[in-house]
Coordinates of N, CA and C in Angstrom, one line a residue:
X1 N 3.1 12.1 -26.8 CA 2.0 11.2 -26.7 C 2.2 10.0 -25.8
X2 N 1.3 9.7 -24.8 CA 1.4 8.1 -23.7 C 2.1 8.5 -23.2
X3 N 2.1 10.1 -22.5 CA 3.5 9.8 -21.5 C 2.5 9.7 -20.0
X4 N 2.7 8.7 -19.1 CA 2.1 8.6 -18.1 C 2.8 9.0 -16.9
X5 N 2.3 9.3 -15.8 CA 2.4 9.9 -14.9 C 1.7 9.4 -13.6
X6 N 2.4 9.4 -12.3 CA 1.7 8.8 -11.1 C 0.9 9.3 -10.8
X7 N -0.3 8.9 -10.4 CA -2.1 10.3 -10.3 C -1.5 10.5 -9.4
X8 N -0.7 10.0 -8.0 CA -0.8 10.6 -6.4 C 0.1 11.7 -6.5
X9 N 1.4 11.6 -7.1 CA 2.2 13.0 -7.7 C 1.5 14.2 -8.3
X10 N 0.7 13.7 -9.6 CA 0.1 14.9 -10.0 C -0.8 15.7 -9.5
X11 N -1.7 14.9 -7.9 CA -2.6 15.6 -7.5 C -1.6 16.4 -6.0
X12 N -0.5 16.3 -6.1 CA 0.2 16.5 -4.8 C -0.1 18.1 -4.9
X13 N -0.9 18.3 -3.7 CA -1.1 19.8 -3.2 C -2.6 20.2 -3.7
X14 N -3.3 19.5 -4.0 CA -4.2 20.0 -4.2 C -5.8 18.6 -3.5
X15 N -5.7 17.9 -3.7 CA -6.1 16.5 -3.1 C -5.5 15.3 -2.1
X16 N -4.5 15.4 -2.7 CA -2.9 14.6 -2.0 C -1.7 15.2 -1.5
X17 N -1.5 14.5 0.1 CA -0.5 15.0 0.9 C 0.9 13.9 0.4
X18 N 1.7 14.6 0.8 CA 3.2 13.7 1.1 C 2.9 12.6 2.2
X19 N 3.1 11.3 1.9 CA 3.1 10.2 3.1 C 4.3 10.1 3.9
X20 N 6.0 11.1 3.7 CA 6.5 11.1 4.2 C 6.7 12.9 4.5
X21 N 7.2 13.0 5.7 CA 7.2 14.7 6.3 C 8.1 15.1 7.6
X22 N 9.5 15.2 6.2 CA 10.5 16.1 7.2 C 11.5 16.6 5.8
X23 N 12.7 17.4 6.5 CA 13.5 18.1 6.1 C 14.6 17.5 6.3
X24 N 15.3 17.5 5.4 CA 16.8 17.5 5.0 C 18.0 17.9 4.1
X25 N 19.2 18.6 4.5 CA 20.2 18.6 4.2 C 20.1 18.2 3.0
X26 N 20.4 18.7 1.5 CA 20.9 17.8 0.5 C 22.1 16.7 0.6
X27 N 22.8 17.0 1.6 CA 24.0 15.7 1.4 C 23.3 14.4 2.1
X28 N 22.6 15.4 3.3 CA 21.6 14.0 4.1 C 20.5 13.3 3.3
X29 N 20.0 13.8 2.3 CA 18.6 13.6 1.6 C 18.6 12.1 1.5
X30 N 19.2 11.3 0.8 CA 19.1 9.9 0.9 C 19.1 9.2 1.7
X31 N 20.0 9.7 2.6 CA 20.5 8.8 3.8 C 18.6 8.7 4.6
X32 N 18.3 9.8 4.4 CA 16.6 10.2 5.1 C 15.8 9.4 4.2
X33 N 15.8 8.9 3.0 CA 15.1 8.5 2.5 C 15.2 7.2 2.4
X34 N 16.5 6.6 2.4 CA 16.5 5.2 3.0 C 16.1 4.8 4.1
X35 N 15.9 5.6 4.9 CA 15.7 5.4 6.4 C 14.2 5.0 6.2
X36 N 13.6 5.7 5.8 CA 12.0 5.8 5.6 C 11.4 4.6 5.0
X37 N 12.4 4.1 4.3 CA 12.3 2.4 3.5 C 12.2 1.4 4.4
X38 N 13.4 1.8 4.6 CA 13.6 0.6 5.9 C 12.4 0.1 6.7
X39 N 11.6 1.7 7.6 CA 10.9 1.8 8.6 C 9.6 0.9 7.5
X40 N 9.5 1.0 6.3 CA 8.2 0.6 5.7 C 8.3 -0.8 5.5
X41 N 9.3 -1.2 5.2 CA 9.8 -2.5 4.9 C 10.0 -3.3 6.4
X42 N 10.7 -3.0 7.3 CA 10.6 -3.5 8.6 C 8.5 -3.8 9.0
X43 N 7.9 -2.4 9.1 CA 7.1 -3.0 9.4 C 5.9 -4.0 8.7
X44 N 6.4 -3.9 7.1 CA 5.7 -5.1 6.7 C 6.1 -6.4 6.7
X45 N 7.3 -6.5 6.9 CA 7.6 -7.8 6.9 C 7.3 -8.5 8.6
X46 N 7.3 -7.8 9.6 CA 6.4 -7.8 10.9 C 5.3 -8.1 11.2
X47 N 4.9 -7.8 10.1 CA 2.7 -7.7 9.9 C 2.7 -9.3 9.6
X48 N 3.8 -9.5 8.3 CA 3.5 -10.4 7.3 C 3.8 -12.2 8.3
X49 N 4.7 -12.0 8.9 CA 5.3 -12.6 10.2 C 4.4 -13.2 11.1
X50 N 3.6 -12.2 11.5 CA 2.9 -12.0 13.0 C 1.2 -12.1 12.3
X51 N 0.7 -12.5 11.7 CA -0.5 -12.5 11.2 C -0.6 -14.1 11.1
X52 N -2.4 -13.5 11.7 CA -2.9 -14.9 11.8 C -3.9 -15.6 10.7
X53 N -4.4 -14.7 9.8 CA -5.3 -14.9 8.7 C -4.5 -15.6 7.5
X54 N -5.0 -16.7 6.9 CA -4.3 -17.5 5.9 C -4.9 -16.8 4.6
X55 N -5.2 -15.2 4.3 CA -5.7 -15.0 3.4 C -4.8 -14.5 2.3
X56 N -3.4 -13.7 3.1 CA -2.5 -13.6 2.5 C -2.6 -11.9 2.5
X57 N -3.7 -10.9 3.0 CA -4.1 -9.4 2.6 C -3.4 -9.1 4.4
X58 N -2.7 -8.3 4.3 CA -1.9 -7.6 5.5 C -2.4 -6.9 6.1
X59 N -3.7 -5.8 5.2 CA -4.6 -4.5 5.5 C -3.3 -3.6 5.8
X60 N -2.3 -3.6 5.2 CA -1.6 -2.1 5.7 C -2.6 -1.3 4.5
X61 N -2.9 0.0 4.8 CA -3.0 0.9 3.6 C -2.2 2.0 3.3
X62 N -1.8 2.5 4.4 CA -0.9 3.4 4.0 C 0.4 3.6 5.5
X63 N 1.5 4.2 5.3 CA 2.4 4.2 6.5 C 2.6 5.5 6.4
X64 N 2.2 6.6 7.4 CA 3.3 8.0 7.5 C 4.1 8.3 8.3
X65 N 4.8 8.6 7.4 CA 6.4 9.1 8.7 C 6.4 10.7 8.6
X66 N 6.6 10.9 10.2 CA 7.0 12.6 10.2 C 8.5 12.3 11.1
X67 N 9.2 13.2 10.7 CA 10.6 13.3 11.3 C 10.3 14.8 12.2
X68 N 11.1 14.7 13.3 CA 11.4 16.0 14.2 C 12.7 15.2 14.6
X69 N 13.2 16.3 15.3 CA 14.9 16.7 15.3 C 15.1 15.0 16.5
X70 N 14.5 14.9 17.2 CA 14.5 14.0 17.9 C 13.5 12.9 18.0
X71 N 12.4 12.9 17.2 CA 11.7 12.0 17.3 C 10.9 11.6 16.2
X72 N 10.9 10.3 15.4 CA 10.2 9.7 14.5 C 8.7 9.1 14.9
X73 N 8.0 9.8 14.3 CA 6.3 9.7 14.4 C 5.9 8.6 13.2
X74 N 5.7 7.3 13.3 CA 5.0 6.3 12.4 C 3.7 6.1 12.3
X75 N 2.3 6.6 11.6 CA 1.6 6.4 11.6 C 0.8 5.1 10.7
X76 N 0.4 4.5 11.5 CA 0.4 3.0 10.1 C -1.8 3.1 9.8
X77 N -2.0 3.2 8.8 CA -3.5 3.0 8.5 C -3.6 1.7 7.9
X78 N -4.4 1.0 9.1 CA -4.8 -0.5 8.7 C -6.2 -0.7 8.4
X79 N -6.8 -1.8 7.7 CA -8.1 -2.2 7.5 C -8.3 -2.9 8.4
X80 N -7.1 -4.1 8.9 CA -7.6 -4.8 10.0 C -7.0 -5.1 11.2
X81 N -6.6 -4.0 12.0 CA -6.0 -3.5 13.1 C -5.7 -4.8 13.7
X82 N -6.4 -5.6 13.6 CA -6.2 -6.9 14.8 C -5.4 -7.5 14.4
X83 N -4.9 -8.2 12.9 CA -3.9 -8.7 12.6 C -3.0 -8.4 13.6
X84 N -2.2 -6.8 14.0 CA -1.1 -6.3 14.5 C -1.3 -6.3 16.3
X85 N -2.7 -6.1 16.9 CA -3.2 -5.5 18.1 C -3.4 -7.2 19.1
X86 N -4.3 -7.6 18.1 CA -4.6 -9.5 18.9 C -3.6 -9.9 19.2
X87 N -3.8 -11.0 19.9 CA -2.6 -12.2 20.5 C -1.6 -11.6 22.1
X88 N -0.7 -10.6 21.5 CA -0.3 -10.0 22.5 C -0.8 -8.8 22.8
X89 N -0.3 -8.3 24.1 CA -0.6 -6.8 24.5 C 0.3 -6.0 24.0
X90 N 1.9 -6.4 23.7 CA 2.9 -5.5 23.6 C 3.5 -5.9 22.6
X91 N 2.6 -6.0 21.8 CA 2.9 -6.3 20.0 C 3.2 -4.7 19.7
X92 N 2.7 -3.9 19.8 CA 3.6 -2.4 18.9 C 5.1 -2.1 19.8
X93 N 4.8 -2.3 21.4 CA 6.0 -2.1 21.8 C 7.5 -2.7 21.1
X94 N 6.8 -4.7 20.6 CA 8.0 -5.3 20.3 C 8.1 -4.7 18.7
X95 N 7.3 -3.9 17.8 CA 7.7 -3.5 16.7 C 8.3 -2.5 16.7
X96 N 8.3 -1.5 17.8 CA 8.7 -0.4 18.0 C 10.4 -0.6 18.2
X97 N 10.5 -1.8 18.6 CA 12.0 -2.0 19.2 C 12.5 -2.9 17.8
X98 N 11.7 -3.5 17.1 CA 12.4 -4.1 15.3 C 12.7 -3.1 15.0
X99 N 12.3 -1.8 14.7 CA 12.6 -0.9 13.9 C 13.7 -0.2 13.7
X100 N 13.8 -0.2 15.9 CA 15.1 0.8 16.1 C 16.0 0.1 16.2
X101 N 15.9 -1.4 16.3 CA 17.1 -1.9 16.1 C 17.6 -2.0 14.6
X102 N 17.0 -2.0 13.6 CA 16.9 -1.6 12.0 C 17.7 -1.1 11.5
X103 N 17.2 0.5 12.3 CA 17.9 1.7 12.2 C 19.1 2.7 12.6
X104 N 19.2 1.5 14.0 CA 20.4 1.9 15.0 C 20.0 3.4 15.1
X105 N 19.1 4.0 15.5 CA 19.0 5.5 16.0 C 19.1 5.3 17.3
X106 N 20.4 5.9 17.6 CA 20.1 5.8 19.7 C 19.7 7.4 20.2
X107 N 19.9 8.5 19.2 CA 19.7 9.5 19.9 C 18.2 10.0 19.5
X108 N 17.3 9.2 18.9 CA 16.1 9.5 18.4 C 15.0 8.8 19.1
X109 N 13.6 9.0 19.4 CA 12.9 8.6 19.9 C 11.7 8.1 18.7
X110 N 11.2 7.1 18.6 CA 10.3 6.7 17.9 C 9.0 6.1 18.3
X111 N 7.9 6.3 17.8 CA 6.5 6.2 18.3 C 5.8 6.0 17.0
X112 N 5.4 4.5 16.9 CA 4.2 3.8 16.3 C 2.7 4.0 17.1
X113 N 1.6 4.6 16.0 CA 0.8 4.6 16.2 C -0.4 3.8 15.4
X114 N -1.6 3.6 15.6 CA -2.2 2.6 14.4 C -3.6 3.2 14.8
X115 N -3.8 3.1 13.1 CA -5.4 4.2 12.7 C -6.4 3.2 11.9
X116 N -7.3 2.8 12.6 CA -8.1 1.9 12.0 C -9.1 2.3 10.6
X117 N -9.1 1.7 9.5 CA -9.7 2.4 8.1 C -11.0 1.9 8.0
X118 N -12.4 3.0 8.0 CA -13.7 2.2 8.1 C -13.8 1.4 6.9
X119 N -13.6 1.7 5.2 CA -13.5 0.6 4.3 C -12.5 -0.2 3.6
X120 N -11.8 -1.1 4.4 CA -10.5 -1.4 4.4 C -10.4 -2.1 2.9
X121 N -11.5 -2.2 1.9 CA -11.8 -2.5 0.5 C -11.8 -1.5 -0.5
X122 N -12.0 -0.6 0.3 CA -12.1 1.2 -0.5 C -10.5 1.3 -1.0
X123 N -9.6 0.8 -0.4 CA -8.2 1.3 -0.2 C -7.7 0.4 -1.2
X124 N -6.4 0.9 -2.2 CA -5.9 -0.3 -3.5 C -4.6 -0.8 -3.0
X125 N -4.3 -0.7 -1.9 CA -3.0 -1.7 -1.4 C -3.5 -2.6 -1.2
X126 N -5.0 -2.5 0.1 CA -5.5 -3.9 0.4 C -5.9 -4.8 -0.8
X127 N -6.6 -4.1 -2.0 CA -7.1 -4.9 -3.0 C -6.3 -5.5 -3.3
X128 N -4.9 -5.0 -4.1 CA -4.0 -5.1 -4.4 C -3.4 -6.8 -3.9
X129 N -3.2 -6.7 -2.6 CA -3.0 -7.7 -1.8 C -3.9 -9.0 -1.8
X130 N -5.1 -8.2 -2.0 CA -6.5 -9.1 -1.9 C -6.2 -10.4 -3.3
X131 N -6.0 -9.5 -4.3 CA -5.3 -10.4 -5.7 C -4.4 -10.9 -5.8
X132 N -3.5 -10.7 -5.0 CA -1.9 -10.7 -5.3 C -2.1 -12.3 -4.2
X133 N -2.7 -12.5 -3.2 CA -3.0 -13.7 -2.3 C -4.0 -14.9 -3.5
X134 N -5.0 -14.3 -4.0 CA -5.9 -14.8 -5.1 C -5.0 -15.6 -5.9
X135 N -4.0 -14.7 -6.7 CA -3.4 -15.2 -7.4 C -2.0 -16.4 -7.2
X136 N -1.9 -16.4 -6.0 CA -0.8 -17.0 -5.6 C -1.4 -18.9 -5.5
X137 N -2.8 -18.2 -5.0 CA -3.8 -19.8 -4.5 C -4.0 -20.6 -6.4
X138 N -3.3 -19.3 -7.0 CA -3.9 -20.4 -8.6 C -5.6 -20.5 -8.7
X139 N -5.7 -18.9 -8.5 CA -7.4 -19.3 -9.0 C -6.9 -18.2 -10.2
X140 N -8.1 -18.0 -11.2 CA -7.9 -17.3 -12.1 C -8.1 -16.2 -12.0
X141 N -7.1 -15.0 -12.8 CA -7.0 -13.5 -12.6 C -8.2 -13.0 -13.2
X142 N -9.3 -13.5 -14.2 CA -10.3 -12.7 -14.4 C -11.4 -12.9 -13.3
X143 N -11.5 -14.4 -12.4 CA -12.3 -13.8 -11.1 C -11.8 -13.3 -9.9
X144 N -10.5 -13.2 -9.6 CA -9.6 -12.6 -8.4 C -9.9 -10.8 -8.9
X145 N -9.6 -10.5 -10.7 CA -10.1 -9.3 -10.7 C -11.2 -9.0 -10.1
X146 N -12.4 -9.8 -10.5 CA -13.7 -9.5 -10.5 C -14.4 -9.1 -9.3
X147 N -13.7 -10.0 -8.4 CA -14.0 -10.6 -7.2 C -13.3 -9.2 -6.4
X148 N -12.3 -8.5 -6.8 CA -11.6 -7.0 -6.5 C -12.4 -6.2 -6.8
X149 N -13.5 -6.0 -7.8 CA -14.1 -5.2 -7.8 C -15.3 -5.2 -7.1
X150 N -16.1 -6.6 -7.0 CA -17.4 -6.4 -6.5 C -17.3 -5.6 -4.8
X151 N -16.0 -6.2 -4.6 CA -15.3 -5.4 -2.5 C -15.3 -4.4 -3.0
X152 N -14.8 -3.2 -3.9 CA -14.5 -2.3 -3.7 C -15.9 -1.4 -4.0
X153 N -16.7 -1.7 -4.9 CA -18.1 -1.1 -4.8 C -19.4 -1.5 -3.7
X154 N -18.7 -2.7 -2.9 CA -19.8 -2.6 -1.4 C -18.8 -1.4 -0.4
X155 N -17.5 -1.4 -1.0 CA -17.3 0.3 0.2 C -17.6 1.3 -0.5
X156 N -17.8 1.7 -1.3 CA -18.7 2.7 -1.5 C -17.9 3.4 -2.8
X157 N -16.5 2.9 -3.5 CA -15.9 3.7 -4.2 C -17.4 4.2 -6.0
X158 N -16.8 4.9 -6.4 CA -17.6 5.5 -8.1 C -17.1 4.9 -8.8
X159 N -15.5 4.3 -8.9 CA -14.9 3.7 -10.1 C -13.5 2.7 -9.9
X160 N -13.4 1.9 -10.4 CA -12.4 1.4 -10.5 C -11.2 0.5 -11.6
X161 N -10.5 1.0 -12.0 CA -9.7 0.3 -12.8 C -8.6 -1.1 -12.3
X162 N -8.3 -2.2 -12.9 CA -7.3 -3.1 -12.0 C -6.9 -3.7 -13.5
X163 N -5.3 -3.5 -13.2 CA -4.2 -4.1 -14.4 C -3.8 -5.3 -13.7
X164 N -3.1 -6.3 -14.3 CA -2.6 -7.1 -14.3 C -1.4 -7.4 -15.4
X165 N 0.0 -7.5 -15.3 CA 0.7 -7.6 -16.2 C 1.9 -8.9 -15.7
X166 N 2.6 -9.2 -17.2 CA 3.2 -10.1 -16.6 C 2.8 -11.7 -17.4
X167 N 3.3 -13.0 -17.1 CA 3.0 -14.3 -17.9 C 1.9 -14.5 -16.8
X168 N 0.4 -13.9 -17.3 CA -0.9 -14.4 -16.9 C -1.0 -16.1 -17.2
X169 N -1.5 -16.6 -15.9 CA -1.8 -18.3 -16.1 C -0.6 -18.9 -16.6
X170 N 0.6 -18.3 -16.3 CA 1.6 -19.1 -16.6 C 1.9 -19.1 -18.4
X171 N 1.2 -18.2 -19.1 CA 1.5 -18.6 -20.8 C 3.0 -18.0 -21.2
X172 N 3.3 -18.7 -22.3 CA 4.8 -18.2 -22.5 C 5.1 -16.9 -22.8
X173 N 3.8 -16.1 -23.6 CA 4.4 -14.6 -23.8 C 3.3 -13.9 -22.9
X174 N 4.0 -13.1 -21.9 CA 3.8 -12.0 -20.8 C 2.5 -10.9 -21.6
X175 N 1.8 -10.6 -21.1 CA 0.9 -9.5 -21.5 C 0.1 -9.2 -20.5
X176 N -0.8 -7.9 -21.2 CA -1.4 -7.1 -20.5 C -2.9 -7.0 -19.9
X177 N -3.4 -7.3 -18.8 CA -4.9 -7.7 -19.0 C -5.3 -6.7 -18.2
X178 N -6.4 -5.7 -18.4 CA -7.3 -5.1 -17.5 C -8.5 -5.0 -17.6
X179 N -9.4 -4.4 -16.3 CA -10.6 -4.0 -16.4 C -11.3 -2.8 -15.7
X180 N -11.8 -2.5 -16.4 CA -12.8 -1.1 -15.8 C -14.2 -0.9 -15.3
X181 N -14.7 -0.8 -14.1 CA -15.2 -0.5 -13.5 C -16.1 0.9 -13.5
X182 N -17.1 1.5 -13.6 CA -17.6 2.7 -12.9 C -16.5 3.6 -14.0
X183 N -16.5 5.1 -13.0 CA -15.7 6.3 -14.1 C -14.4 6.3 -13.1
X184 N -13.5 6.1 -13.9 CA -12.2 7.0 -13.5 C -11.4 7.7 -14.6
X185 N -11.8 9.3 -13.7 CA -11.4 10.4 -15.2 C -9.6 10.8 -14.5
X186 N -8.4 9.8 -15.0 CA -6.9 10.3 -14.6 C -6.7 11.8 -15.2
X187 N -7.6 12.4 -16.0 CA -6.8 13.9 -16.5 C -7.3 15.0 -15.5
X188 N -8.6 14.2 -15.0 CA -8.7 15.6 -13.6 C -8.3 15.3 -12.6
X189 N -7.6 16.7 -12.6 CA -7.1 16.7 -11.2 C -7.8 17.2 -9.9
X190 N -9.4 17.7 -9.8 CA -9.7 17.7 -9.0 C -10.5 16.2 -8.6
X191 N -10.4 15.2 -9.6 CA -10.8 14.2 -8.8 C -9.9 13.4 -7.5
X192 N -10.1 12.7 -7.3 CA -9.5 12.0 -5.6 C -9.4 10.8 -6.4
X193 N -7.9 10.3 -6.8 CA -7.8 9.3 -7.5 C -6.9 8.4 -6.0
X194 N -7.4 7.1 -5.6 CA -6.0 6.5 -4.7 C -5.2 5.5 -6.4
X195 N -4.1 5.2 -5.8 CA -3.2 4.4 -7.0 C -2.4 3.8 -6.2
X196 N -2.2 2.6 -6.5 CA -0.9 1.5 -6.3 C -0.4 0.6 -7.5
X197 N 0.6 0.3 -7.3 CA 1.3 -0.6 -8.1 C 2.2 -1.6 -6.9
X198 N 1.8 -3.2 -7.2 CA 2.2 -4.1 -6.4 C 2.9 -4.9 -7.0
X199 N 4.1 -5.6 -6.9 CA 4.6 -6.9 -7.6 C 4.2 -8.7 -6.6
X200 N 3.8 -8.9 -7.4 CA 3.0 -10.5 -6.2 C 4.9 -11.3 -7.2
X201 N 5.0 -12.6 -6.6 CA 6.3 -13.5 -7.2 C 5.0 -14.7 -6.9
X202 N 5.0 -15.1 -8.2 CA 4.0 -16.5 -8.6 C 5.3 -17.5 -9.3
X203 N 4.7 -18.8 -9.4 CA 5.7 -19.8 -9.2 C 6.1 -19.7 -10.9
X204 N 5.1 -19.1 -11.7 CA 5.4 -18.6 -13.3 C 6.9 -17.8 -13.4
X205 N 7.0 -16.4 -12.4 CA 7.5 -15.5 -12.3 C 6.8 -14.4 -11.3
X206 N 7.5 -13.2 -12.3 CA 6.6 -11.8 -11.6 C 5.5 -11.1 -12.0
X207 N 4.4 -10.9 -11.4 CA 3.4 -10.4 -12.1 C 3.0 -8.6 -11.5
X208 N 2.8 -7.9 -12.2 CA 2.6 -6.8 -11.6 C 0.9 -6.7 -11.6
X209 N 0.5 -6.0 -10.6 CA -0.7 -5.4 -10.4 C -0.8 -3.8 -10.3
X210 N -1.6 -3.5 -10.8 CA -2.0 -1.7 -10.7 C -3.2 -1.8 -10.5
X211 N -3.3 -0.8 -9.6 CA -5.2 -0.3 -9.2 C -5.3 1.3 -9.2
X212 N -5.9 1.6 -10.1 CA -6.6 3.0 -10.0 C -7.9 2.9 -9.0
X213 N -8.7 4.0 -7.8 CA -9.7 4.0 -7.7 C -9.9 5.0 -7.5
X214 N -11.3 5.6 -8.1 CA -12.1 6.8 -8.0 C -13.0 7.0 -6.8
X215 N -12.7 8.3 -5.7 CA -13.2 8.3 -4.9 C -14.4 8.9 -5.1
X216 N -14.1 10.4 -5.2 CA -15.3 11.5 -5.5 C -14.6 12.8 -6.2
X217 N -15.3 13.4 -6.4 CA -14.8 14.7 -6.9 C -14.8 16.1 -6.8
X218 N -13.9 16.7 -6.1 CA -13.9 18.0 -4.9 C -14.5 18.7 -5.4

């Protein structure tokens, strides 16, 4: 009974792809999968760096990596491409060169590319982010929720759920707050569920965020 499970795993192969895509070696397996961290971590802390909006929301939504024998393919899906694109001209080149210095790959070729997302609110990283900035400014988590949901139903999503866990407002015992939105049915699997789980560091502690959203249903 309550045993929970990630929706983007359970729908893997039938609605949801792998966000990372290559092959390896079992002795290499880690080594490939730390590598993949890195590249994700490098380029968010880049974004986070190099941004000019005091809003605190990055718009990354998703990052994919494909490996070939010589060459690493980065695909980054943003909501707001300009964050990374404005200011300079050779802003991906100089991130292209954080990475591989990161990585020390000298015999590998690497290529960032960047895919602009038409509802960069539809997506639960950015929301995610959207609260996790909300919450940091010390406004209250039941309008930073609320305020998460009214964005995500002007892009057009059917449903949405948003947790909040953690010492809400600072109180001494930690608990669990959420709210629901529209339908989101987790036991079908032909629905198109996106999911994230984010940790924000507020000056309380650590608070976790989770976002379920219901897209459509195949």
């Amino acid at each position: 009974m309550g045993q929970k499970i990630n929706p983007l795993g359970f729908r893997l192969g039938t609605n949801q792809s792998h966000h990372s895509l290559w092959f390896a070696q079992p002795k290499n397996y880690s080594e490939s999968l730390q590598e993949d961290q890195k590249i994700r971590d490098c380029i968010k802390n880049y974004v986070q760096k190099n941004r000019k909006m005091p809003s605190g929301v990055e718009g990354i939504a998703r990052i994919k990596i494909q490996k070939r024998i010589d060459l690493i393919q980065v695909q980054i899906y943003m909501g707001f491409p300009k964050l990374l694109i404005e200011g300079k001209p050779r802003r991906i080149e100089e991130l292209e060169m954080n990475v591989q210095k990161k990585l020390n790959c000298v015999n590998k070729k690497l290529n960032i590319s960047i895919t602009r997302i038409a509802n960069p609110y539809g997506h639960p990283n950015i929301l995610a982010e959207f609260i996790a900035g909300q919450l940091k400014n010390r406004v209250s988590f039941r309008k930073a929720m609320k305020k998460a949901i009214e964005l995500s139903e002007q892009a057009g999503t059917k449903g949405i759920q948003v947790q909040i866990a953690g010492r809400i407002d600072g109180k001494e015992i930690a608990r669990v707050e959420w709210i629901r939105e529209g339908r989101v049915p987790l036991q079908t699997i032909q629905a198109k569920i996106d999911y994230c789980s984010y940790t924000v560091r507020t000056i309380y502690g650590v608070l976790g965020i989770k976002i379920w959203i219901f897209r459509n249903e195949e």
